[in-house]
Short mmCIF file of C-alpha atoms and ligand atoms in Angstrom, two decimals:
data_model
loop_
_atom_site.label_atom_id
_atom_site.label_comp_id
_atom_site.label_asym_id
_atom_site.label_seq_id
_atom_site.Cartn_x
_atom_site.Cartn_y
_atom_site.Cartn_z
CA MET A 20 2.24 -84.61 104.12
CA ASP A 21 2.56 -86.79 101.01
CA ARG A 22 -0.47 -85.89 98.85
CA THR A 23 0.21 -88.13 95.85
CA THR A 24 -2.76 -90.32 95.05
CA PRO A 25 -1.98 -93.93 95.94
CA THR A 26 -2.28 -96.33 93.01
CA PHE A 27 -3.99 -99.54 94.06
CA ASP A 28 -4.93 -102.51 91.95
CA PRO A 29 -8.66 -101.64 91.46
CA LYS A 30 -9.86 -105.25 91.65
CA ASP A 31 -7.91 -105.95 94.81
CA PHE A 32 -9.05 -102.67 96.39
CA ARG A 33 -12.68 -103.58 95.55
CA ARG A 34 -12.18 -107.02 97.11
CA ALA A 35 -10.84 -105.47 100.31
CA LEU A 36 -13.79 -103.05 100.48
CA GLY A 37 -16.12 -106.02 99.86
CA MET A 38 -15.08 -107.48 103.24
CA PHE A 39 -17.35 -104.84 104.78
CA ALA A 40 -20.84 -106.38 104.93
CA THR A 41 -23.70 -104.05 104.05
CA GLY A 42 -27.40 -104.21 103.42
CA VAL A 43 -28.78 -103.61 99.95
CA THR A 44 -30.96 -100.61 99.11
CA ILE A 45 -32.82 -99.21 96.14
CA VAL A 46 -32.91 -95.42 96.09
CA THR A 47 -35.68 -93.83 94.05
CA THR A 48 -36.69 -90.38 92.88
CA ARG A 49 -38.36 -88.72 89.88
CA THR A 50 -36.90 -86.70 87.02
CA GLU A 51 -38.10 -83.13 86.55
CA ASP A 52 -40.53 -84.57 83.97
CA GLY A 53 -41.95 -86.94 86.58
CA ALA A 54 -40.41 -90.19 85.25
CA PRO A 55 -39.53 -92.70 88.02
CA VAL A 56 -35.80 -93.36 88.56
CA GLY A 57 -34.11 -95.90 90.83
CA VAL A 58 -30.72 -97.48 91.50
CA THR A 59 -29.43 -100.31 93.64
CA ALA A 60 -26.96 -98.95 96.19
CA ASN A 61 -25.10 -100.49 99.11
CA SER A 62 -23.26 -97.27 100.00
CA PHE A 63 -26.16 -96.30 102.27
CA ASN A 64 -25.40 -95.48 105.89
CA SER A 65 -26.82 -93.64 108.85
CA VAL A 66 -25.24 -90.27 109.71
CA SER A 67 -27.11 -88.66 112.58
CA LEU A 68 -30.05 -89.41 114.86
CA THR A 69 -30.87 -85.79 115.75
CA PRO A 70 -31.48 -84.46 113.20
CA PRO A 71 -32.21 -87.77 111.43
CA LEU A 72 -29.73 -87.91 108.54
CA VAL A 73 -28.67 -90.67 106.16
CA LEU A 74 -26.27 -90.80 103.22
CA TRP A 75 -25.48 -92.78 100.10
CA SER A 76 -23.24 -92.23 97.11
CA LEU A 77 -23.88 -92.47 93.38
CA ALA A 78 -21.31 -92.99 90.63
CA LYS A 79 -20.85 -89.89 88.46
CA ASN A 80 -21.35 -92.02 85.35
CA ALA A 81 -24.76 -93.35 86.52
CA ARG A 82 -27.58 -92.49 84.15
CA SER A 83 -29.66 -91.37 87.11
CA LEU A 84 -27.10 -88.78 88.35
CA GLN A 85 -28.90 -85.83 86.75
CA ALA A 86 -32.22 -86.86 88.32
CA PHE A 87 -30.79 -87.29 91.83
CA SER A 88 -28.70 -84.08 91.58
CA THR A 89 -31.80 -82.00 90.98
CA ALA A 90 -34.29 -83.94 93.13
CA ALA A 91 -35.66 -82.39 96.30
CA HIS A 92 -36.67 -85.81 97.66
CA TRP A 93 -35.64 -89.46 97.41
CA ASN A 94 -36.64 -92.70 99.10
CA VAL A 95 -34.26 -95.38 100.39
CA HIS A 96 -35.62 -98.96 100.48
CA ILE A 97 -33.76 -101.53 102.60
CA LEU A 98 -34.36 -104.70 100.60
CA ALA A 99 -35.68 -107.89 102.15
CA GLU A 100 -33.96 -111.25 101.67
CA ASP A 101 -36.44 -112.30 98.93
CA GLN A 102 -35.82 -109.17 96.81
CA VAL A 103 -32.63 -110.22 95.01
CA ALA A 104 -34.38 -110.06 91.61
CA MET A 105 -35.42 -106.47 92.33
CA SER A 106 -31.88 -105.58 93.39
CA ASN A 107 -30.54 -106.99 90.11
CA LEU A 108 -33.21 -105.16 88.12
CA PHE A 109 -32.28 -101.78 89.60
CA ALA A 110 -28.55 -102.50 89.20
CA ARG A 111 -29.00 -102.61 85.41
CA ALA A 112 -28.80 -99.51 83.29
CA GLY A 113 -31.21 -98.74 80.48
CA GLU A 114 -34.25 -100.73 81.52
CA ASP A 115 -37.76 -99.78 82.40
CA LYS A 116 -37.15 -100.63 86.03
CA PHE A 117 -40.63 -99.77 87.30
CA GLY A 118 -42.80 -101.63 84.79
CA GLY A 119 -45.37 -103.68 86.70
CA LEU A 120 -44.01 -102.76 90.15
CA GLN A 121 -46.50 -102.03 92.90
CA LEU A 122 -45.95 -98.53 94.39
CA ASP A 123 -47.24 -97.24 97.70
CA THR A 124 -48.30 -93.66 98.39
CA GLY A 125 -45.57 -91.72 100.15
CA LEU A 126 -45.08 -88.27 101.65
CA THR A 127 -43.60 -86.98 98.40
CA THR A 128 -43.80 -87.93 94.72
CA ALA A 129 -40.64 -90.10 94.94
CA PRO A 130 -41.61 -93.73 94.11
CA LEU A 131 -42.21 -95.84 97.22
CA LEU A 132 -41.57 -99.56 96.65
CA HIS A 133 -43.47 -102.33 98.34
CA ALA A 134 -42.56 -105.24 100.68
CA CYS A 135 -39.12 -104.04 101.89
CA SER A 136 -37.47 -104.49 105.31
CA ALA A 137 -37.47 -100.74 105.95
CA ARG A 138 -38.01 -97.53 104.03
CA PHE A 139 -36.71 -94.01 104.61
CA GLN A 140 -38.33 -91.05 102.88
CA CYS A 141 -35.80 -88.26 102.61
CA ARG A 142 -35.40 -84.61 101.72
CA THR A 143 -32.10 -83.70 100.05
CA MET A 144 -29.94 -81.79 102.56
CA PHE A 145 -26.41 -81.78 101.10
CA GLN A 146 -24.44 -83.06 98.13
CA TYR A 147 -20.69 -83.54 98.33
CA GLU A 148 -17.98 -84.33 95.82
CA GLY A 149 -16.65 -87.82 96.52
CA GLY A 150 -14.06 -88.67 93.85
CA ASP A 151 -15.86 -90.60 91.13
CA HIS A 152 -19.07 -90.54 93.20
CA VAL A 153 -21.43 -87.85 94.51
CA ILE A 154 -22.42 -88.22 98.17
CA PHE A 155 -26.05 -87.43 98.96
CA VAL A 156 -27.09 -86.62 102.51
CA GLY A 157 -30.81 -86.61 103.23
CA GLU A 158 -32.98 -85.69 106.15
CA VAL A 159 -35.41 -88.50 106.99
CA ILE A 160 -38.94 -87.10 106.95
CA GLY A 161 -40.66 -90.47 107.36
CA TYR A 162 -39.76 -94.12 107.75
CA ASP A 163 -41.32 -97.51 108.30
CA ARG A 164 -40.07 -101.01 109.07
CA SER A 165 -41.35 -104.56 108.64
CA GLU A 166 -40.33 -107.92 110.11
CA ARG A 167 -39.01 -109.10 106.70
CA PRO A 168 -35.41 -110.29 107.14
CA PRO A 169 -32.98 -107.95 105.35
CA LEU A 170 -30.80 -108.89 102.39
CA LEU A 171 -27.04 -108.43 102.88
CA TYR A 172 -24.15 -107.94 100.46
CA VAL A 173 -20.61 -109.08 101.33
CA THR A 174 -17.53 -110.27 99.37
CA GLY A 175 -19.36 -109.48 96.13
CA ASP A 176 -22.34 -111.75 96.86
CA TYR A 177 -25.78 -111.52 98.35
CA ALA A 178 -25.97 -113.01 101.85
CA LEU A 179 -28.23 -113.41 104.83
CA ALA A 180 -27.74 -112.27 108.40
CA SER A 181 -27.44 -114.48 111.44
CA ARG A 182 -26.60 -113.59 114.99
CA LYS A 183 -23.46 -115.24 116.31
CA SER A 184 -24.46 -118.37 118.22
CA GLU A 185 -23.59 -119.07 121.84
CA PRO A 186 -21.94 -122.46 122.41
CA VAL A 187 -24.50 -125.32 122.49
CA SER A 188 -23.46 -126.70 125.87
CA THR A 189 -24.48 -124.94 129.05
CA GLU A 190 -21.64 -126.55 131.02
CA PRO A 191 -18.32 -124.72 131.17
CA SER A 192 -16.39 -126.15 128.21
CA ALA A 193 -14.13 -128.99 129.29
CA ASP A 194 -10.68 -129.18 127.79
CA THR A 195 -11.35 -131.76 125.09
CA GLY A 196 -7.79 -131.55 123.85
CA SER A 197 -7.51 -133.30 120.52
CA ALA A 198 -10.86 -135.14 120.84
CA LEU A 199 -12.27 -136.08 117.42
CA PHE A 200 -15.80 -135.28 118.53
CA SER A 201 -16.76 -131.72 119.39
CA GLU A 202 -19.90 -129.62 119.55
CA ASP A 203 -18.83 -127.97 116.30
CA LEU A 204 -18.96 -131.22 114.34
CA LEU A 205 -21.57 -130.61 111.61
CA GLY A 206 -22.84 -134.18 111.83
CA TYR A 207 -23.49 -133.78 115.55
CA LEU A 208 -25.22 -130.41 115.13
CA LEU A 209 -27.41 -131.68 112.28
CA GLY A 210 -28.25 -134.96 113.99
CA ARG A 211 -29.08 -133.40 117.32
CA SER A 212 -31.12 -130.56 115.83
CA HIS A 213 -33.00 -133.06 113.62
CA TYR A 214 -33.93 -135.37 116.50
CA GLN A 215 -34.84 -132.53 118.85
CA PHE A 216 -37.00 -130.99 116.13
CA VAL A 217 -38.71 -134.29 115.17
CA ASN A 218 -39.39 -135.13 118.81
CA GLY A 219 -41.93 -132.31 118.76
CA ILE A 220 -44.20 -134.29 116.41
CA ARG A 221 -43.41 -137.74 117.82
CA ALA A 222 -46.46 -137.64 120.12
CA THR A 223 -48.77 -136.94 117.17
CA LEU A 224 -47.20 -139.82 115.21
CA ASN A 225 -47.61 -142.15 118.20
CA GLU A 226 -51.25 -141.12 118.64
CA ARG A 227 -51.92 -142.25 115.08
CA GLY A 228 -49.75 -145.37 115.38
CA LEU A 229 -47.41 -144.10 112.67
CA SER A 230 -43.72 -145.01 112.52
CA GLU A 231 -41.11 -142.67 111.08
CA ALA A 232 -41.12 -144.80 107.89
CA ASP A 233 -44.93 -144.49 107.63
CA PHE A 234 -44.55 -140.72 108.07
CA PHE A 235 -42.00 -140.51 105.23
CA VAL A 236 -44.29 -142.42 102.84
CA LEU A 237 -47.45 -140.49 103.70
CA SER A 238 -45.78 -137.07 103.60
CA LEU A 239 -44.08 -137.93 100.30
CA LEU A 240 -47.42 -138.92 98.74
CA SER A 241 -49.00 -135.71 100.07
CA VAL A 242 -46.53 -133.82 97.87
CA GLN A 243 -46.52 -136.11 94.84
CA GLU A 244 -48.87 -138.96 93.97
CA PRO A 245 -49.41 -141.53 92.68
CA LEU A 246 -45.94 -143.10 92.86
CA SER A 247 -44.73 -146.62 92.23
CA ALA A 248 -42.99 -148.61 94.98
CA ALA A 249 -39.65 -148.00 93.23
CA GLU A 250 -40.30 -144.25 93.01
CA ILE A 251 -41.22 -144.09 96.71
CA ALA A 252 -38.04 -145.98 97.62
CA GLY A 253 -36.01 -143.62 95.41
CA HIS A 254 -37.42 -140.47 96.99
CA VAL A 255 -36.78 -141.57 100.56
CA ALA A 256 -33.41 -143.21 99.84
CA TYR A 257 -31.72 -140.39 101.82
CA THR A 258 -33.20 -141.76 105.05
CA SER A 259 -31.59 -145.23 104.65
CA ILE A 260 -34.92 -146.63 105.88
CA ASP A 261 -35.89 -149.68 103.87
CA ILE A 262 -39.32 -148.92 102.45
CA GLY A 263 -40.40 -152.03 100.59
CA PRO A 264 -43.62 -153.74 99.48
CA VAL A 265 -44.29 -155.12 102.98
CA LEU A 266 -44.49 -151.67 104.56
CA LEU A 267 -46.56 -150.30 101.67
CA GLN A 268 -48.96 -153.25 101.83
CA ALA A 269 -49.32 -152.76 105.60
CA LEU A 270 -50.31 -149.11 104.99
CA CYS A 271 -52.86 -150.33 102.39
CA ASP A 272 -54.22 -152.91 104.86
CA ARG A 273 -54.66 -150.14 107.46
CA GLY A 274 -56.65 -148.13 104.91
CA LEU A 275 -54.09 -145.32 104.70
CA LEU A 276 -52.97 -145.99 101.11
CA ARG A 277 -54.78 -147.18 97.99
CA ARG A 278 -53.41 -148.88 94.89
CA THR A 279 -53.67 -147.13 91.51
CA ASP A 280 -53.65 -148.35 87.90
CA GLU A 281 -51.76 -145.34 86.61
CA PRO A 282 -48.88 -145.94 87.07
CA ALA A 283 -49.52 -149.68 87.23
CA ASP A 284 -48.71 -150.86 90.78
CA GLY A 285 -48.85 -147.22 92.02
CA TYR A 286 -49.73 -145.96 95.48
CA ALA A 287 -51.77 -142.92 96.50
CA LEU A 288 -53.23 -141.62 99.77
CA SER A 289 -56.67 -142.86 100.75
CA VAL A 290 -59.08 -140.40 102.36
CA ALA A 291 -58.01 -141.72 105.80
CA GLY A 292 -54.32 -141.49 104.82
CA ARG A 293 -54.74 -137.88 103.69
CA ASP A 294 -56.53 -137.04 106.92
CA ALA A 295 -53.74 -138.67 108.99
CA ILE A 296 -50.89 -136.90 107.20
CA LEU A 297 -52.67 -133.52 107.26
CA HIS A 298 -53.02 -133.95 111.01
CA VAL A 299 -49.32 -134.76 111.45
CA LEU A 300 -48.22 -131.98 109.11
CA ALA A 301 -50.36 -129.49 111.02
CA ALA A 302 -48.51 -130.55 114.19
CA ALA A 303 -45.19 -130.21 112.35
CA LYS A 304 -46.16 -126.70 111.17
CA ALA A 305 -47.10 -125.67 114.70
CA GLU A 306 -43.75 -127.04 115.94
CA GLU A 307 -41.95 -125.15 113.18
CA ALA A 308 -43.82 -121.91 113.97
CA ASP A 309 -42.69 -122.25 117.57
CA VAL A 310 -39.05 -122.78 116.58
CA VAL A 311 -39.15 -119.90 114.05
CA ASP A 312 -40.62 -117.72 116.76
CA GLN A 313 -37.65 -118.45 119.01
CA LEU A 314 -35.04 -118.18 116.26
CA GLY A 315 -36.56 -115.10 114.62
CA GLU A 316 -37.56 -114.79 110.94
CA MET A 317 -34.10 -113.59 109.95
CA GLU A 318 -32.29 -116.64 111.25
CA ALA A 319 -35.00 -119.02 110.07
CA ALA A 320 -34.51 -117.67 106.53
CA MET A 321 -30.76 -118.09 106.93
CA LEU A 322 -31.13 -121.63 108.27
CA ARG A 323 -33.40 -122.67 105.38
CA ASN A 324 -30.89 -121.21 102.96
CA LEU A 325 -27.95 -123.05 104.55
CA LEU A 326 -29.81 -126.37 104.78
CA LYS A 327 -30.82 -126.12 101.11
CA ARG A 328 -27.20 -125.51 100.20
CA LEU A 329 -26.09 -128.46 102.33
CA ILE A 330 -28.73 -130.70 100.71
CA ARG A 331 -27.49 -129.58 97.29
CA VAL A 332 -23.80 -130.26 97.99
CA THR A 333 -24.49 -133.67 99.57
CA ASP A 334 -27.22 -134.79 97.09
CA PRO A 335 -26.34 -138.26 95.77
CA GLY A 336 -28.68 -137.62 92.79
CA LEU A 337 -32.10 -138.26 94.27
CA PRO A 338 -35.19 -137.68 92.12
CA LYS A 339 -36.61 -134.15 92.32
CA LEU A 340 -39.43 -133.93 94.83
CA TRP A 341 -40.73 -130.37 94.72
CA THR A 342 -40.50 -129.92 90.94
CA GLY A 343 -41.63 -133.46 90.16
CA ARG A 344 -45.35 -132.79 90.12
CA ALA A 345 -45.31 -131.16 86.71
CA GLU A 346 -43.13 -133.87 85.17
CA ARG A 347 -45.67 -136.68 85.44
CA PRO A 348 -48.53 -136.65 82.90
CA ALA A 349 -51.89 -136.12 84.57
CA PRO A 350 -53.60 -139.40 85.46
CA LYS A 351 -56.34 -140.40 83.03
CA PRO A 352 -59.83 -139.66 84.36
C1 FMN B 426 -25.37 -104.78 95.49
C2 FMN B 426 -25.09 -103.56 94.64
C3 FMN B 426 -24.76 -102.35 95.22
C4 FMN B 426 -24.52 -101.20 94.45
N1 FMN B 426 -24.24 -100.06 95.08
C5 FMN B 426 -24.01 -98.92 94.37
C6 FMN B 426 -23.76 -97.68 95.02
O1 FMN B 426 -23.75 -97.58 96.24
N2 FMN B 426 -23.56 -96.59 94.24
C7 FMN B 426 -23.58 -96.64 92.86
O2 FMN B 426 -23.39 -95.63 92.21
N3 FMN B 426 -23.83 -97.81 92.22
C8 FMN B 426 -24.06 -98.94 92.94
N4 FMN B 426 -24.36 -100.12 92.31
C9 FMN B 426 -24.42 -100.14 90.86
C10 FMN B 426 -25.70 -99.47 90.32
O3 FMN B 426 -26.85 -100.06 90.86
C11 FMN B 426 -25.75 -99.60 88.79
O4 FMN B 426 -24.63 -98.96 88.25
C12 FMN B 426 -27.01 -99.06 88.16
O5 FMN B 426 -27.03 -99.45 86.82
C13 FMN B 426 -27.08 -97.58 88.16
O6 FMN B 426 -28.29 -97.26 87.50
P1 FMN B 426 -28.41 -96.06 86.47
O7 FMN B 426 -27.26 -96.20 85.51
O8 FMN B 426 -29.77 -96.27 85.84
O9 FMN B 426 -28.31 -94.79 87.25
C14 FMN B 426 -24.61 -101.28 93.04
C15 FMN B 426 -24.95 -102.48 92.45
C16 FMN B 426 -25.19 -103.62 93.22
C17 FMN B 426 -25.57 -104.92 92.56
#
């Protein structure tokens, strides 16, 4: 057998290994002096169910190697999708990684981090030489799990998980040949999902005699007010619905909006307008909760992430809505 060590281009080898999607963990322990130690690691894996064993590997040049080599216990934290900052913190050397972090009480003295997708409390069973890493195998002596969607790591980037979708149509797929229009067309998927989703609150809008344009204006002003007619038109430009002075005046005449002096010719919600939009938004939230329930938290997080990215790459330069509140000086009393 040829036992010469193959020489690979390290970057290319890393890229190939990065095609394997993993979760992201932080493994923690304490030094012999009791100081907390932790590292971000995606080399974690399950080994055995009976007995319950897990493994991970640590680079021999890691500052924490000494602590883990002598530790009797360590905890593995499967990070949730909103814990990227924590992953980055524990991937840095030479920082006080635990300053200000909330710790839970565990079975051992190893630090137990908060708000993760899952946690495994382990007793060191074996350590193996693994080239430039040391492989740690631990027996799981306790674990817990939450519904928080897990964070993934693949091709050198953080990612989110989504189950592979079934085709949209329930009919056997017809041979569409070279048809331009297919169920994979993004425009079709976005349009259909938008209308199906909005249909859920259509009844509430109808009850209140509100059109889609009215809904856009009222919901916009519930996020940011007062706004001038031009600012309102700018914010809802993505809808292509013409929101002009006639529509705004009609909402004033119905007692849903009021005029303001600051800015001059500004619009704000009246008490009745706020009541109406809160009612519709409550219906929208209930509809969303129902959809999230069916999709699952993990895919809802993934969908939000993808839609935000799509909005960013297709943004024609609309004014900022969610950060805009702080930009306007407070109205004079
Ligand atoms: C997503 C991700 C996964 C990582 N996985 C590992 C790993 O499995 N093993 C390892 O030794 N280092 C891994 N690292 C790098 C360590 O977290 C990093 O070297 C850290 O500074 C080590 O901390 P220490 O020097 O305080 O021991 C990973 C980093 C990131 C961002």
